[in-house]
Amino acid sequence: YKRQRKNGEELILTPTEFRLLKKFCENQGIVLTREILMEELWDREGNYVDEHTLTIFISRLRSKIADDTYTYIKTIYGTGYKWIGD
């Protein structure tokens, strides 16, 4: 698990959630397709993550980072997701 901070509070992210968060932050404002994000979730042994699993990880990450101002991750229907926060 990776420990991050948001507004002074500790967030505990799984390694996969952390990789997703990092990918979003590195590509702020850019639509990341589901395919690109699924490639990020391949582990070193090549275990595949399907679209349903990706949806679950995005949902869990959103629930950990969202606040009253932002959800941070916007769904671009039929395409993927985009980071819209700071």
mmCIF file of C-alpha atoms in Angstrom:
data_model
loop_
_atom_site.group_PDB
_atom_site.id
_atom_site.type_symbol
_atom_site.label_atom_id
_atom_site.label_comp_id
_atom_site.label_asym_id
_atom_site.label_seq_id
_atom_site.Cartn_x
_atom_site.Cartn_y
_atom_site.Cartn_z
ATOM 1 C CA TYR A 1 0.000 0.000 0.000
ATOM 2 C CA LYS A 2 1.116 3.535 -0.793
ATOM 3 C CA ARG A 3 0.486 6.403 1.565
ATOM 4 C CA GLN A 4 -0.412 9.777 0.120
ATOM 5 C CA ARG A 5 -1.766 12.958 1.650
ATOM 6 C CA LYS A 6 -4.713 15.080 0.657
ATOM 7 C CA ASN A 7 -5.482 18.243 2.621
ATOM 8 C CA GLY A 8 -3.277 16.969 5.420
ATOM 9 C CA GLU A 9 -5.134 13.662 5.697
ATOM 10 C CA GLU A 10 -3.465 10.379 4.913
ATOM 11 C CA LEU A 11 -4.813 8.378 1.996
ATOM 12 C CA ILE A 12 -3.939 4.722 1.783
ATOM 13 C CA LEU A 13 -3.879 3.557 -1.819
ATOM 14 C CA THR A 14 -3.285 0.092 -3.187
ATOM 15 C CA PRO A 15 -0.345 -0.155 -5.608
ATOM 16 C CA THR A 16 -2.797 -0.263 -8.517
ATOM 17 C CA GLU A 17 -4.695 2.798 -7.279
ATOM 18 C CA PHE A 18 -1.377 4.601 -6.892
ATOM 19 C CA ARG A 19 -0.319 3.729 -10.461
ATOM 20 C CA LEU A 20 -3.653 5.010 -11.758
ATOM 21 C CA LEU A 21 -3.410 8.229 -9.749
ATOM 22 C CA LYS A 22 0.137 8.792 -10.990
ATOM 23 C CA LYS A 23 -0.918 8.201 -14.616
ATOM 24 C CA PHE A 24 -3.795 10.669 -14.265
ATOM 25 C CA CYS A 25 -1.613 13.329 -12.628
ATOM 26 C CA GLU A 26 1.042 12.961 -15.323
ATOM 27 C CA ASN A 27 -1.627 13.443 -18.007
ATOM 28 C CA GLN A 28 -3.825 16.171 -16.519
ATOM 29 C CA GLY A 29 -6.513 17.323 -18.940
ATOM 30 C CA ILE A 30 -5.773 14.531 -21.426
ATOM 31 C CA VAL A 31 -8.333 11.822 -22.129
ATOM 32 C CA LEU A 32 -6.827 8.448 -21.266
ATOM 33 C CA THR A 33 -8.542 5.611 -23.074
ATOM 34 C CA ARG A 34 -9.587 2.489 -21.238
ATOM 35 C CA GLU A 35 -6.961 0.610 -23.279
ATOM 36 C CA ILE A 36 -4.147 2.914 -22.132
ATOM 37 C CA LEU A 37 -5.230 2.585 -18.509
ATOM 38 C CA MET A 38 -5.552 -1.192 -18.725
ATOM 39 C CA GLU A 39 -1.988 -1.366 -20.041
ATOM 40 C CA GLU A 40 -0.910 0.502 -16.896
ATOM 41 C CA LEU A 41 -2.536 -2.192 -14.765
ATOM 42 C CA TRP A 42 -0.595 -5.117 -16.196
ATOM 43 C CA ASP A 43 1.621 -6.494 -13.489
ATOM 44 C CA ARG A 44 5.197 -7.636 -13.946
ATOM 45 C CA GLU A 45 4.044 -11.214 -14.553
ATOM 46 C CA GLY A 46 1.717 -10.071 -17.347
ATOM 47 C CA ASN A 47 -1.562 -10.777 -15.549
ATOM 48 C CA TYR A 48 -4.330 -9.062 -17.470
ATOM 49 C CA VAL A 49 -6.876 -6.683 -15.980
ATOM 50 C CA ASP A 50 -10.225 -6.504 -17.785
ATOM 51 C CA GLU A 51 -12.497 -3.482 -18.273
ATOM 52 C CA HIS A 52 -14.750 -4.379 -15.347
ATOM 53 C CA THR A 53 -11.748 -4.511 -13.020
ATOM 54 C CA LEU A 54 -10.580 -1.142 -14.344
ATOM 55 C CA THR A 55 -14.029 0.329 -13.595
ATOM 56 C CA ILE A 56 -13.830 -0.964 -10.030
ATOM 57 C CA PHE A 57 -10.341 0.502 -9.484
ATOM 58 C CA ILE A 58 -11.447 3.879 -10.882
ATOM 59 C CA SER A 59 -14.488 3.857 -8.588
ATOM 60 C CA ARG A 60 -12.400 3.031 -5.519
ATOM 61 C CA LEU A 61 -9.818 5.689 -6.373
ATOM 62 C CA ARG A 62 -12.565 8.274 -6.886
ATOM 63 C CA SER A 63 -14.097 7.483 -3.520
ATOM 64 C CA LYS A 64 -10.751 8.012 -1.805
ATOM 65 C CA ILE A 65 -9.778 11.283 -3.488
ATOM 66 C CA ALA A 66 -13.095 13.072 -4.157
ATOM 67 C CA ASP A 67 -14.143 16.056 -2.082
ATOM 68 C CA ASP A 68 -16.872 18.719 -2.108
ATOM 69 C CA THR A 69 -15.173 20.608 -4.945
ATOM 70 C CA TYR A 70 -13.911 17.918 -7.331
ATOM 71 C CA THR A 71 -14.407 14.328 -8.293
ATOM 72 C CA TYR A 72 -11.030 14.710 -10.078
ATOM 73 C CA ILE A 73 -11.619 11.873 -12.540
ATOM 74 C CA LYS A 74 -14.182 12.588 -15.247
ATOM 75 C CA THR A 75 -15.672 9.773 -17.289
ATOM 76 C CA ILE A 76 -15.561 10.411 -21.028
ATOM 77 C CA TYR A 77 -18.296 8.028 -22.126
ATOM 78 C CA GLY A 78 -17.309 5.556 -24.804
ATOM 79 C CA THR A 79 -13.650 6.587 -24.562
ATOM 80 C CA GLY A 80 -12.051 6.613 -21.111
ATOM 81 C CA TYR A 81 -11.278 9.059 -18.324
ATOM 82 C CA LYS A 82 -9.716 12.475 -17.804
ATOM 83 C CA TRP A 83 -8.096 14.087 -14.733
ATOM 84 C CA ILE A 84 -9.803 17.431 -14.056
ATOM 85 C CA GLY A 85 -8.388 18.396 -10.660
ATOM 86 C CA ASP A 86 -5.252 20.197 -9.524
#
